[in-house]
JSON list of C-alpha atoms in Angstrom, two decimals:
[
{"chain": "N", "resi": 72, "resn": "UNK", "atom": "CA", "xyz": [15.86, -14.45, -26.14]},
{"chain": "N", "resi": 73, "resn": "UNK", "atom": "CA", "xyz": [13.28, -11.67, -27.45]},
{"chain": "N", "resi": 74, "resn": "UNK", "atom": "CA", "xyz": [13.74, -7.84, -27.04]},
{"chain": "N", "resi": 75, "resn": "UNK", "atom": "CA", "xyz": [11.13, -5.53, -26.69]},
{"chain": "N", "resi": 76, "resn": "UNK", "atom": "CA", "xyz": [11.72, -1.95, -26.95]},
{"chain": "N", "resi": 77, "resn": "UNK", "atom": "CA", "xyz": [9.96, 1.00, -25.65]},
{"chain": "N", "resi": 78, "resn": "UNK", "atom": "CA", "xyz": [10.29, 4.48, -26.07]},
{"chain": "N", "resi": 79, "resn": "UNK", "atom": "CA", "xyz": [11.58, 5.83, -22.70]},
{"chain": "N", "resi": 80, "resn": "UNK", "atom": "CA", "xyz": [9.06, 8.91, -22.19]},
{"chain": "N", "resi": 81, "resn": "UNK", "atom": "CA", "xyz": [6.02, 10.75, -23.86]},
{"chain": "N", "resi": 82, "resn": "UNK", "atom": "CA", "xyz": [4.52, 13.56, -23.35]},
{"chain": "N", "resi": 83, "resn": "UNK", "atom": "CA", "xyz": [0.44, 14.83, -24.26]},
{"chain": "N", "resi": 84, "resn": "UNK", "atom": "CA", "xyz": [-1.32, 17.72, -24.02]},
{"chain": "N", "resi": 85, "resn": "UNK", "atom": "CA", "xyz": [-4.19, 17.43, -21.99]},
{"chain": "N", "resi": 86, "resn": "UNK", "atom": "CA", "xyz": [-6.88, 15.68, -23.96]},
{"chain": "N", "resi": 87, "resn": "UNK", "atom": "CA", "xyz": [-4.89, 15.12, -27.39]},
{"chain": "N", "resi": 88, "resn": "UNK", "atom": "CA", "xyz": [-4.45, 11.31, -28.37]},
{"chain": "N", "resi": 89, "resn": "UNK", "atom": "CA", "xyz": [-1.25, 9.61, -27.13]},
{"chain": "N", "resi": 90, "resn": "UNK", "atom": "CA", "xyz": [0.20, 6.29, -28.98]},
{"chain": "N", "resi": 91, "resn": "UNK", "atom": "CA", "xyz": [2.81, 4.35, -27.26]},
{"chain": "N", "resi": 92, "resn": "UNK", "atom": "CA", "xyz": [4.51, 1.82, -28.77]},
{"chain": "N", "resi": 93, "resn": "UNK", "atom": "CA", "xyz": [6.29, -1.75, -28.18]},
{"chain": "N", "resi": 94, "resn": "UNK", "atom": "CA", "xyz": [8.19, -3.21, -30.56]},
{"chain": "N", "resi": 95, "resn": "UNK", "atom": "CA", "xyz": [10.20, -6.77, -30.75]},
{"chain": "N", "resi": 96, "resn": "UNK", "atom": "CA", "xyz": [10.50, -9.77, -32.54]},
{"chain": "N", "resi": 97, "resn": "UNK", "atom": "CA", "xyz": [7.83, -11.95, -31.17]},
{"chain": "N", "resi": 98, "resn": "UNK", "atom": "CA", "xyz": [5.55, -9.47, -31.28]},
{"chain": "N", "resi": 99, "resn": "UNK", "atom": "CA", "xyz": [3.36, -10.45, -34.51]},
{"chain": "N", "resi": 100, "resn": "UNK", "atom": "CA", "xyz": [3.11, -14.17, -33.03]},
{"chain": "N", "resi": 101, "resn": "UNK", "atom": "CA", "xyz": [1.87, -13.25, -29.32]},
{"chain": "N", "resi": 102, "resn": "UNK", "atom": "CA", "xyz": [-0.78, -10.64, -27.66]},
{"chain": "N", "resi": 103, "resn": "UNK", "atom": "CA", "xyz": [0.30, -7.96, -26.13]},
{"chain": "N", "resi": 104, "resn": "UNK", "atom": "CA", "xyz": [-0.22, -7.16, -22.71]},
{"chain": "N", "resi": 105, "resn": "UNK", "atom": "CA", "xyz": [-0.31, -3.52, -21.44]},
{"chain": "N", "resi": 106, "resn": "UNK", "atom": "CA", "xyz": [0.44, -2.52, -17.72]},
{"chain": "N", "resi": 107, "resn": "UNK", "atom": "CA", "xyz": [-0.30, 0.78, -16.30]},
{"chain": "N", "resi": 108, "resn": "UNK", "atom": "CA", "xyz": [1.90, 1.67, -13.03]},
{"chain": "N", "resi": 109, "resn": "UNK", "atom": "CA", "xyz": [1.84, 4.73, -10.61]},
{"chain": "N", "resi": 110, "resn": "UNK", "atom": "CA", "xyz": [4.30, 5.78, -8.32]},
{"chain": "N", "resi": 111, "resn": "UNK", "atom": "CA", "xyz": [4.64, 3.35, -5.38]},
{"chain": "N", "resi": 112, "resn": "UNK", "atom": "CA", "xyz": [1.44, 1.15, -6.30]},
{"chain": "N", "resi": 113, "resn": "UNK", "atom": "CA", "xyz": [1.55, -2.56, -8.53]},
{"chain": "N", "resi": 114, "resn": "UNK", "atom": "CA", "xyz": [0.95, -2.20, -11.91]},
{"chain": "N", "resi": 115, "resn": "UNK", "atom": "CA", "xyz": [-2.40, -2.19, -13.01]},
{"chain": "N", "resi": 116, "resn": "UNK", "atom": "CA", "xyz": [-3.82, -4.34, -16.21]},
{"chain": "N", "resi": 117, "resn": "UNK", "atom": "CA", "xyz": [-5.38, -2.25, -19.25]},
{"chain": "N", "resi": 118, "resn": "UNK", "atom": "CA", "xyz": [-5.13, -3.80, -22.28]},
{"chain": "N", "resi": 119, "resn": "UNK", "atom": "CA", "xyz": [-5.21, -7.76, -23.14]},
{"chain": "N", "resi": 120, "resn": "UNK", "atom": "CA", "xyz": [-5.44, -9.79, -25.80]},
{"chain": "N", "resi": 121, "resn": "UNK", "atom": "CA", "xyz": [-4.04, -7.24, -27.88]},
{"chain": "N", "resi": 122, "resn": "UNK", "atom": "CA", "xyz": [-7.56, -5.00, -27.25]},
{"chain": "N", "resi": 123, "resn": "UNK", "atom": "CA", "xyz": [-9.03, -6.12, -24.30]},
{"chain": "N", "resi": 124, "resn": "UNK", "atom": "CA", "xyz": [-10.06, -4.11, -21.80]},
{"chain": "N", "resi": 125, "resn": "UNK", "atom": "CA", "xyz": [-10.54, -5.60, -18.00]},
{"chain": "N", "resi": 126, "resn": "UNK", "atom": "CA", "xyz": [-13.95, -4.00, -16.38]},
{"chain": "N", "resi": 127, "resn": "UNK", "atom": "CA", "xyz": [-13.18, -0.79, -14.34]},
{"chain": "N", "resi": 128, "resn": "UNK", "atom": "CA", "xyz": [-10.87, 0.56, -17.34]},
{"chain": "N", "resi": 129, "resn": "UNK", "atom": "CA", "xyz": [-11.97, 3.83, -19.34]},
{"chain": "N", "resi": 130, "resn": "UNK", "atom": "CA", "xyz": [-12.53, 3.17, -23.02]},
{"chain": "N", "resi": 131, "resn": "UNK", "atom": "CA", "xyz": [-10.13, 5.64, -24.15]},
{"chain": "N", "resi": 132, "resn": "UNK", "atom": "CA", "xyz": [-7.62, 3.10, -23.83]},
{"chain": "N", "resi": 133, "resn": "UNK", "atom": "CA", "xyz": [-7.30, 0.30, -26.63]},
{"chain": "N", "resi": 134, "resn": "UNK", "atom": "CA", "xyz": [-4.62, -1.68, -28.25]},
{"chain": "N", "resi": 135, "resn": "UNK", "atom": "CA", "xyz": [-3.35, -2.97, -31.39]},
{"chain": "N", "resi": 136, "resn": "UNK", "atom": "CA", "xyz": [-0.27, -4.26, -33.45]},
{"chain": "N", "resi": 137, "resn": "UNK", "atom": "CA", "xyz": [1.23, -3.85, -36.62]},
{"chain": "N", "resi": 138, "resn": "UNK", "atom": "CA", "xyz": [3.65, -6.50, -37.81]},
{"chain": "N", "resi": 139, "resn": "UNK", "atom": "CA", "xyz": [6.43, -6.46, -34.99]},
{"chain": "N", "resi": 140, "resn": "UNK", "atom": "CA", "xyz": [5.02, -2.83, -33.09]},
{"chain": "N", "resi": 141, "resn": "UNK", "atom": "CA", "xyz": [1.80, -2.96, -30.68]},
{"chain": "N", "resi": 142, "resn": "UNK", "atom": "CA", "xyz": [0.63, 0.08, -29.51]},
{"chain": "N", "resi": 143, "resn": "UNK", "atom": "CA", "xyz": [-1.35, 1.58, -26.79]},
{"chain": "N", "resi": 144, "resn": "UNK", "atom": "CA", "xyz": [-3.36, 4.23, -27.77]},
{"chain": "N", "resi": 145, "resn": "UNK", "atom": "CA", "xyz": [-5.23, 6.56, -25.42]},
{"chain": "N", "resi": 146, "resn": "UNK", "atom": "CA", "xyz": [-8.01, 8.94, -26.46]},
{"chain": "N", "resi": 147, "resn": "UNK", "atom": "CA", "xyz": [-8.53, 12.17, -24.99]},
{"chain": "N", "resi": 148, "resn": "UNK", "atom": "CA", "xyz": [-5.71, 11.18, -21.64]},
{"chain": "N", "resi": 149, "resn": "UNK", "atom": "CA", "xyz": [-6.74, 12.34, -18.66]},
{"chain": "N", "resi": 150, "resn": "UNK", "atom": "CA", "xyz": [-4.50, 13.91, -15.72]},
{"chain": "N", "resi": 151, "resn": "UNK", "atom": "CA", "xyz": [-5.10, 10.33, -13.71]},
{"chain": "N", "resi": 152, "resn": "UNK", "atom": "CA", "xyz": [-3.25, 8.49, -16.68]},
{"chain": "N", "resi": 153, "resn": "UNK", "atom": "CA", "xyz": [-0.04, 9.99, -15.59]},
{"chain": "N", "resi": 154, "resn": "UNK", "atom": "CA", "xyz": [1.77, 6.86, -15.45]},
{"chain": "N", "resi": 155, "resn": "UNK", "atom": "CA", "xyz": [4.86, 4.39, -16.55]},
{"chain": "N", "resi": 156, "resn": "UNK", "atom": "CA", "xyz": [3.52, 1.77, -19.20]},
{"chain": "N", "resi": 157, "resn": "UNK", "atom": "CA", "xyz": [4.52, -1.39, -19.72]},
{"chain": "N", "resi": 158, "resn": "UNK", "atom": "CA", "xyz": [4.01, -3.57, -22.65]},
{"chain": "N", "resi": 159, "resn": "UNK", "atom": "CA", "xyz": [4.99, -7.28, -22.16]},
{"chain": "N", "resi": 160, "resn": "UNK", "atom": "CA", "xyz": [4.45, -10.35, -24.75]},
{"chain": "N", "resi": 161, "resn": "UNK", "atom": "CA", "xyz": [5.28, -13.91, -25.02]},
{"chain": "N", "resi": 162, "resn": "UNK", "atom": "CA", "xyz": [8.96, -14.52, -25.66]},
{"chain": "N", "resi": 163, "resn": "UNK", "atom": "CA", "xyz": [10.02, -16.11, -29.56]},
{"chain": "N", "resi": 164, "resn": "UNK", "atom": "CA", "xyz": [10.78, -19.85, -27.11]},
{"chain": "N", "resi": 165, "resn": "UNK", "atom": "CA", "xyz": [6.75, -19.53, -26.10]},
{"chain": "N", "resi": 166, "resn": "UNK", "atom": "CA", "xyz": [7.20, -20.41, -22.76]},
{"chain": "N", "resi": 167, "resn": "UNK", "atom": "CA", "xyz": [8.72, -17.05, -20.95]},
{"chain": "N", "resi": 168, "resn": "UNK", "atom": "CA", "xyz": [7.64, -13.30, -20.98]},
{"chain": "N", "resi": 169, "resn": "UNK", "atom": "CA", "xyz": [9.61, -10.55, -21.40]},
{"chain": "N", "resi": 170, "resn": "UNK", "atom": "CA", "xyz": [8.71, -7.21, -20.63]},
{"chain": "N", "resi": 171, "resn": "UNK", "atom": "CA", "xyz": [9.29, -3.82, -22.59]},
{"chain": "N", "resi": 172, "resn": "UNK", "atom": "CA", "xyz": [11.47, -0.95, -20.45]},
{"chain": "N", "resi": 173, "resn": "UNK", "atom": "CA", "xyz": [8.49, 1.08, -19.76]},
{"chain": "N", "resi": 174, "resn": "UNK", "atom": "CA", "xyz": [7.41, 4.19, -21.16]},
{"chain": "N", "resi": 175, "resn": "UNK", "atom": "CA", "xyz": [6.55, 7.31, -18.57]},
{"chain": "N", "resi": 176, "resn": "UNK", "atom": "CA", "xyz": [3.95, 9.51, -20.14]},
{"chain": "N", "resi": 177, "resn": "UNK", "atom": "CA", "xyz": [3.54, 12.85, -18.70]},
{"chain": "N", "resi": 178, "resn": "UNK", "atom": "CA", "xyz": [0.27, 14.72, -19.46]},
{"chain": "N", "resi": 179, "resn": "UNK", "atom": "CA", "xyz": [0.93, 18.38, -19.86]},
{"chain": "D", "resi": 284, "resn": "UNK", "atom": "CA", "xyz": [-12.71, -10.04, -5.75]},
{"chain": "D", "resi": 285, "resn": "UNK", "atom": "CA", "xyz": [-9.81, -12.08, -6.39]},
{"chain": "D", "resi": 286, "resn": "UNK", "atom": "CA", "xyz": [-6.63, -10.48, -4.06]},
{"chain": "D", "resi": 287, "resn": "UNK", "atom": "CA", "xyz": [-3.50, -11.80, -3.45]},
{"chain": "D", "resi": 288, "resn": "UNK", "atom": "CA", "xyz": [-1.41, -10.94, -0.51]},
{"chain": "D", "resi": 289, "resn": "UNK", "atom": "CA", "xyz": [2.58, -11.10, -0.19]},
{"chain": "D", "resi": 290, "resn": "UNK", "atom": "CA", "xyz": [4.42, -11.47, 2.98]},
{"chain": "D", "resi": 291, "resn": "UNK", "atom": "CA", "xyz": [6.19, -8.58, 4.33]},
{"chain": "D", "resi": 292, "resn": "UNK", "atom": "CA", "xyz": [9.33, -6.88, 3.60]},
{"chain": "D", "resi": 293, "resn": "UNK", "atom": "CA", "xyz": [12.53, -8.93, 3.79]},
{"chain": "D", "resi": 294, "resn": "UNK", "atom": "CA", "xyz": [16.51, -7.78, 5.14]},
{"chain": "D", "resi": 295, "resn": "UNK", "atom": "CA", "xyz": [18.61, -10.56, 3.63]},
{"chain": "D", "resi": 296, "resn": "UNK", "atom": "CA", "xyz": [22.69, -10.39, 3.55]},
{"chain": "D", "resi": 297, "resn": "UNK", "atom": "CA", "xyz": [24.74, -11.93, 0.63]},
{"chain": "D", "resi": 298, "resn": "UNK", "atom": "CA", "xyz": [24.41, -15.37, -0.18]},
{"chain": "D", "resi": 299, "resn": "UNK", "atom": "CA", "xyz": [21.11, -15.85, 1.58]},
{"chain": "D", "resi": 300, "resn": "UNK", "atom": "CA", "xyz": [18.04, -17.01, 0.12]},
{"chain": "D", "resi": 301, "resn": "UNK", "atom": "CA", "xyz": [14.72, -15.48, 0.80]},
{"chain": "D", "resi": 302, "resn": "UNK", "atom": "CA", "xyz": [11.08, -16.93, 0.35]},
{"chain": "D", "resi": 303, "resn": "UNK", "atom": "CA", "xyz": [8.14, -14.89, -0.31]},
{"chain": "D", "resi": 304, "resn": "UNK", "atom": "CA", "xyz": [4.63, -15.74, -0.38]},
{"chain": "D", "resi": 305, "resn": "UNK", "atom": "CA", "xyz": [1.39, -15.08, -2.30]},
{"chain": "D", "resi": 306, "resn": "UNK", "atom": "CA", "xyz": [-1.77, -15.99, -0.72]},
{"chain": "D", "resi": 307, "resn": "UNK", "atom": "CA", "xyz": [-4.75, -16.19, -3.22]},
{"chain": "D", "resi": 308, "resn": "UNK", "atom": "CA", "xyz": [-8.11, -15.20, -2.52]},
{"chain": "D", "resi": 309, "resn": "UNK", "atom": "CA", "xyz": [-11.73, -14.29, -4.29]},
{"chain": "D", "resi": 310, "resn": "UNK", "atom": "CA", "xyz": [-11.09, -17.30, -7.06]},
{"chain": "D", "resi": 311, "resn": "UNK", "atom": "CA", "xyz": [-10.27, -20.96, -7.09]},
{"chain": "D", "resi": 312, "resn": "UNK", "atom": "CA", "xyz": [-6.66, -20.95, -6.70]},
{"chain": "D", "resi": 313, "resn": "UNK", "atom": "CA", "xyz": [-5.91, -23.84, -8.69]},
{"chain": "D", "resi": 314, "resn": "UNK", "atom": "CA", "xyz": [-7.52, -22.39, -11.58]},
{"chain": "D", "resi": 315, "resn": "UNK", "atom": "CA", "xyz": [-5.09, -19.70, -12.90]},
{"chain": "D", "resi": 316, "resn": "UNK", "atom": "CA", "xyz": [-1.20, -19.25, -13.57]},
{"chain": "D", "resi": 317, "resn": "UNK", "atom": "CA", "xyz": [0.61, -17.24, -11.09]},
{"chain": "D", "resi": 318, "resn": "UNK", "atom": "CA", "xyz": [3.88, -15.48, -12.33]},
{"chain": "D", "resi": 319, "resn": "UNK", "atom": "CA", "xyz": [6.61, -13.70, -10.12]},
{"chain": "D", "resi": 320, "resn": "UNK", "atom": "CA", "xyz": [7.74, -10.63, -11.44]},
{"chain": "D", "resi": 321, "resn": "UNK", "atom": "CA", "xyz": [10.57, -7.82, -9.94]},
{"chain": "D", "resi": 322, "resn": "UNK", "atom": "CA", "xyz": [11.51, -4.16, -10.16]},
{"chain": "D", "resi": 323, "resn": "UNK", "atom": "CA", "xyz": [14.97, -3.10, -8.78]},
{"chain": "D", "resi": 324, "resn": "UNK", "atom": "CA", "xyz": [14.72, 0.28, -7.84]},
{"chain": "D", "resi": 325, "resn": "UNK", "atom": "CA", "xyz": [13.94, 2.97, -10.41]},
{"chain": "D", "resi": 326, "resn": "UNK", "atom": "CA", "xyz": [13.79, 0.24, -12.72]},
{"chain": "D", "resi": 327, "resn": "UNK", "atom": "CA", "xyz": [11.75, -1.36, -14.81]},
{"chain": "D", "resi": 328, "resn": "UNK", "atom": "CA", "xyz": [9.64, -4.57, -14.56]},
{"chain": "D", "resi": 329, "resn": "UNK", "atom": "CA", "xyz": [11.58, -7.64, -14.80]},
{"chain": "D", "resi": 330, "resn": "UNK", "atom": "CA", "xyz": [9.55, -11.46, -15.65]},
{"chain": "D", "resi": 331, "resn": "UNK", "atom": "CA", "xyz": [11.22, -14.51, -13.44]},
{"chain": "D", "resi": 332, "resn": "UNK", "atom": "CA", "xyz": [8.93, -17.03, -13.79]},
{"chain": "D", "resi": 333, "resn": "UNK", "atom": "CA", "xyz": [5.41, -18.63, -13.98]},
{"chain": "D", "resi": 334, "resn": "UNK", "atom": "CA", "xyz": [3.95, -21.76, -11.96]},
{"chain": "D", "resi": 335, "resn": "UNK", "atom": "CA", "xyz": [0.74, -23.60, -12.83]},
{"chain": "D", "resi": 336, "resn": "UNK", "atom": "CA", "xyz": [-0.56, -24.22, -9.21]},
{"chain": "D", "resi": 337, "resn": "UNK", "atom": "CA", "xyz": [-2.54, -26.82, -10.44]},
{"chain": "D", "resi": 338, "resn": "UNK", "atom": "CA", "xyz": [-0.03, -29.24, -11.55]},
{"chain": "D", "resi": 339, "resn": "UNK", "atom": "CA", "xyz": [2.75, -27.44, -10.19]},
{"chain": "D", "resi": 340, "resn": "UNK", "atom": "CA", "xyz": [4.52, -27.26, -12.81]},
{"chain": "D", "resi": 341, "resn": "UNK", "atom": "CA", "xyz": [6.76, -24.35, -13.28]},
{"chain": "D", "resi": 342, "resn": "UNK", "atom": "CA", "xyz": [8.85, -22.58, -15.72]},
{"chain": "D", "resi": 343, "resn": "UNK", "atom": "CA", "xyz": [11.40, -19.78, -15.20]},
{"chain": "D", "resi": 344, "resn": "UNK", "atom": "CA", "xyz": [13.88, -17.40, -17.03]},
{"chain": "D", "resi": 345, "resn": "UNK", "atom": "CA", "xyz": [16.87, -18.35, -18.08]},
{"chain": "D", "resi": 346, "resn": "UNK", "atom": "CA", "xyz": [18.85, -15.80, -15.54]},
{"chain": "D", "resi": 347, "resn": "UNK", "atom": "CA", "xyz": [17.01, -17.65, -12.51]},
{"chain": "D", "resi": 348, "resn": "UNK", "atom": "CA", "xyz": [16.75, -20.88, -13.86]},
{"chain": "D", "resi": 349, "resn": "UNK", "atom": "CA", "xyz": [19.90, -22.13, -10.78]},
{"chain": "D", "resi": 350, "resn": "UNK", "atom": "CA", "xyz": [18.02, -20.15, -8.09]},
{"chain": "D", "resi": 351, "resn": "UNK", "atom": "CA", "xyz": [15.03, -19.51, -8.60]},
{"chain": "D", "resi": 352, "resn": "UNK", "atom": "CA", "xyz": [12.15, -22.11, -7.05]},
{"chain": "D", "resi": 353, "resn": "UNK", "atom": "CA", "xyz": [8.35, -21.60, -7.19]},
{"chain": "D", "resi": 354, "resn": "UNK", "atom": "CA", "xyz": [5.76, -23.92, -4.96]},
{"chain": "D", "resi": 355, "resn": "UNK", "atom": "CA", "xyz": [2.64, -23.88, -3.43]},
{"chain": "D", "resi": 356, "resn": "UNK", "atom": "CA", "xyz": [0.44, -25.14, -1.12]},
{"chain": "D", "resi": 357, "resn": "UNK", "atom": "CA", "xyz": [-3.05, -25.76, -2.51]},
{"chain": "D", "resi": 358, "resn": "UNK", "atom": "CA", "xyz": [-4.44, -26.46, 1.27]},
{"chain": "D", "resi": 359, "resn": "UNK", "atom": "CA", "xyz": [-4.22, -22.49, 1.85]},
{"chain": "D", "resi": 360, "resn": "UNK", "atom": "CA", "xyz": [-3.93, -21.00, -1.66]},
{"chain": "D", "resi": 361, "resn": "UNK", "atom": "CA", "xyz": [-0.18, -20.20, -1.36]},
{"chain": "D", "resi": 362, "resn": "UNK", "atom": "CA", "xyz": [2.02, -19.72, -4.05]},
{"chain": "D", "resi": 363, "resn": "UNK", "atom": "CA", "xyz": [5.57, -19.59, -2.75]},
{"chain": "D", "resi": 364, "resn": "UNK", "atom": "CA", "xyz": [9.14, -17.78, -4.57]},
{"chain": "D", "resi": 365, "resn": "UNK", "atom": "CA", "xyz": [12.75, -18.95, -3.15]},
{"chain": "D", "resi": 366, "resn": "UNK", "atom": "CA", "xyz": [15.65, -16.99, -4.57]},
{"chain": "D", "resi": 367, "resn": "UNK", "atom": "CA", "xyz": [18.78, -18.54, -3.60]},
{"chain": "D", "resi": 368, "resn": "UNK", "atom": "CA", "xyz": [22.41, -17.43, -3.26]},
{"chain": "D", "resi": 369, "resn": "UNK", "atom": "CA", "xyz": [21.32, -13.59, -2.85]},
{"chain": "D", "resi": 370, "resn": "UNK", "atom": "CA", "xyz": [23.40, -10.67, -4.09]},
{"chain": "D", "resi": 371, "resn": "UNK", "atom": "CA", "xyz": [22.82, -6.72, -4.21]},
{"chain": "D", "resi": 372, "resn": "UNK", "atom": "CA", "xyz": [21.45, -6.90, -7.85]},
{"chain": "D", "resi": 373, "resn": "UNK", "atom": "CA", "xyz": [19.20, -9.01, -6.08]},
{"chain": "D", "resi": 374, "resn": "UNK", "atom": "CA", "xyz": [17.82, -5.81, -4.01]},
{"chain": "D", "resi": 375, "resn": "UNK", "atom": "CA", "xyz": [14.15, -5.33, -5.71]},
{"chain": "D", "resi": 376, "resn": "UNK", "atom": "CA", "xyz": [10.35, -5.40, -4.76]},
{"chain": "D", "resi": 377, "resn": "UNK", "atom": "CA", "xyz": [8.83, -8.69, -6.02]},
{"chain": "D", "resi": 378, "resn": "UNK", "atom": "CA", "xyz": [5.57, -9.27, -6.69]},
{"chain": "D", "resi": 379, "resn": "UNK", "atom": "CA", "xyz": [3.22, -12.20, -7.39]},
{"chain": "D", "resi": 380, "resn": "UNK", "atom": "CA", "xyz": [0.35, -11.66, -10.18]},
{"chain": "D", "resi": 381, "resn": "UNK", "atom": "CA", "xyz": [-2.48, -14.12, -11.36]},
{"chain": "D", "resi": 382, "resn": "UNK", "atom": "CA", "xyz": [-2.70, -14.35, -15.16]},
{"chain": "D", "resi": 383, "resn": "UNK", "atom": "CA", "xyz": [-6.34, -14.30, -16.34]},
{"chain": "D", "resi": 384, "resn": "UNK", "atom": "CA", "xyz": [-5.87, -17.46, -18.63]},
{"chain": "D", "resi": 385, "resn": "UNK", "atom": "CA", "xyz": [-6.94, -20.82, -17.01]},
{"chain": "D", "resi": 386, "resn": "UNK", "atom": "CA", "xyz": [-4.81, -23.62, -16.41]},
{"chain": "D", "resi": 387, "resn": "UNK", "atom": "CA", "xyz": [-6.48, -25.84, -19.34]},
{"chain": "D", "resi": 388, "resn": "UNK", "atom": "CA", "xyz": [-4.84, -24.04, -21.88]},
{"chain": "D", "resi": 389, "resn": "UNK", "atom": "CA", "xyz": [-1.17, -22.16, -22.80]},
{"chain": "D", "resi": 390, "resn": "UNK", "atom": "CA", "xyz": [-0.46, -19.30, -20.53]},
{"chain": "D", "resi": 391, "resn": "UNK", "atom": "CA", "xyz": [-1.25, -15.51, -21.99]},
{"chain": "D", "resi": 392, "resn": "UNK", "atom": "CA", "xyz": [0.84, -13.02, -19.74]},
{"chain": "D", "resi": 393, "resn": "UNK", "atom": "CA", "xyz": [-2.81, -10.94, -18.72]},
{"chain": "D", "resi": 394, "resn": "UNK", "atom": "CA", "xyz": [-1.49, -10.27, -15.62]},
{"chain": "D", "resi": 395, "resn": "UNK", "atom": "CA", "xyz": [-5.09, -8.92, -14.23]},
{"chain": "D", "resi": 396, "resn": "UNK", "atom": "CA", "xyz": [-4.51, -9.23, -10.59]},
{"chain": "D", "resi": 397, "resn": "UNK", "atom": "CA", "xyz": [-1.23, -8.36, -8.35]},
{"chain": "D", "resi": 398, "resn": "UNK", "atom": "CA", "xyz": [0.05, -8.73, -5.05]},
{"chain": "D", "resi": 399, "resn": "UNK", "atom": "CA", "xyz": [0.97, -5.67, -3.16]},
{"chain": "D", "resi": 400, "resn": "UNK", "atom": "CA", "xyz": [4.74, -6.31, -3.45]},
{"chain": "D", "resi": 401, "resn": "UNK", "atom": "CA", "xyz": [7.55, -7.47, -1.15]},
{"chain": "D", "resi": 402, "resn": "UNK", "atom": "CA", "xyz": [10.60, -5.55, -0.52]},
{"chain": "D", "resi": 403, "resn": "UNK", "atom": "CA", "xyz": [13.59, -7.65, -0.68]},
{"chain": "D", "resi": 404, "resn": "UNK", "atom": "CA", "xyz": [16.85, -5.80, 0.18]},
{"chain": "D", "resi": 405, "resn": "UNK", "atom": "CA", "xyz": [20.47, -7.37, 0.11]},
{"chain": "D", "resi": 406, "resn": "UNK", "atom": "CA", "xyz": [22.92, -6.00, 2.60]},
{"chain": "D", "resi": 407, "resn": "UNK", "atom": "CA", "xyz": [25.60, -6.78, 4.54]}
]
């Protein structure tokens, strides 16, 4: 089955431009989902479709991929965006998902 | 606006099976895939399985695939989760959440609408 990797934590300053990144094997065939979850809630949706952004979501979020790596990038992060992200993408069979480990990004 | 709701927090011992439910709400039930998805503790988001509640049709991972069962009942909107011959690894909140692709076509994984969770625990 597929592997997705994550980096385990990142850190921004306040306002600088944070990238976090997925990468795995069935990445380049499959969108990427992107998951936002705070401490004791359900995670949240924020980017689909590789850039999609569900209404209620702030525009400094967006997505995209590059061969086997998607990325969420987030422009200008806010204090609020303090979080543990999750990518997750269609596995290389088609029919099962497979999550990546979840990144925590602290915003200094 | 589309909601689901989970049943409430669950004590099971080892070797037990437990059954969780996901009512639907605020869309037509039978229009959307619903996927189960749990987090053990401290951990990290873990896919078990999808269901088209239209057809019911389901499909699950390959860790679950002997234990794992996913129904519903279209009368009241009701996706259901049985996990079978329960262990501590099994310990985990589980949630339910709507994918935002319809039923007509292949599933995407947008995952745009989740139940609050259940809390499963596993003890003897």
């Amino acid at each position: 089955s597929s592997k997705v990797t994550q980096d385990p934590a990142v850190s921004v300053a306040l306002g600088q431009t944070v990238k976090i990144t997925c990468q795995g094997d069935s990445l380049s065939t499959s969108s990427t989902t992107w998951l936002q979850q705070k401490p004791g809630q359900a995670p949240v949706l924020v980017i689909y479709g590789q850039d999609n952004r569900p209404s209620g979501i702030p525009d400094r979020f967006s997505g995209s991929i590059s061969g086997d790596t998607a990325s969420l990038t987030i422009f200008g992060p806010q204090a609020e965006d303090e979080a543990v992200y999750f990518c997750v993408s269609r596995d290389k069979s088609g029919d099962q998902w497979v999550f990546g480990g979840g990144t925590k990004l602290t915003v200094l | 606006q589309v909601q689901l709701v989970q049943s409430g927090p669950e004590v099971k011992k080892p070797g037990a099976s437990v059954k969780i439910s996901c009512k639907a709400s605020g869309y037509i039930f039978t229009s959307n895939y619903i996927h189960w998805v749990r987090q053990a503790p401290g951990q990290g988001l873990e896919w078990m399985g999808i269901m088209n509640p239209s057809g019911d049709s389901t499909k699950s991972a390959q860790k679950f695939r002997d234990r794992v069962s996913m129904t519903r009942d279209t009368s009241t909107s009701t996706a259901y989760l049985v996990l079978s011959s329960l262990t501590s690894e099994d310990t985990a909140m589980y949630y339910c959440a709507r994918d935002k692709e319809v039923v007509i076509v292949p599933a995407r994984g947008w995952l745009d609408s989740w139940g609050q969770g259940t809390q499963v625990t596993v003890s003897s």
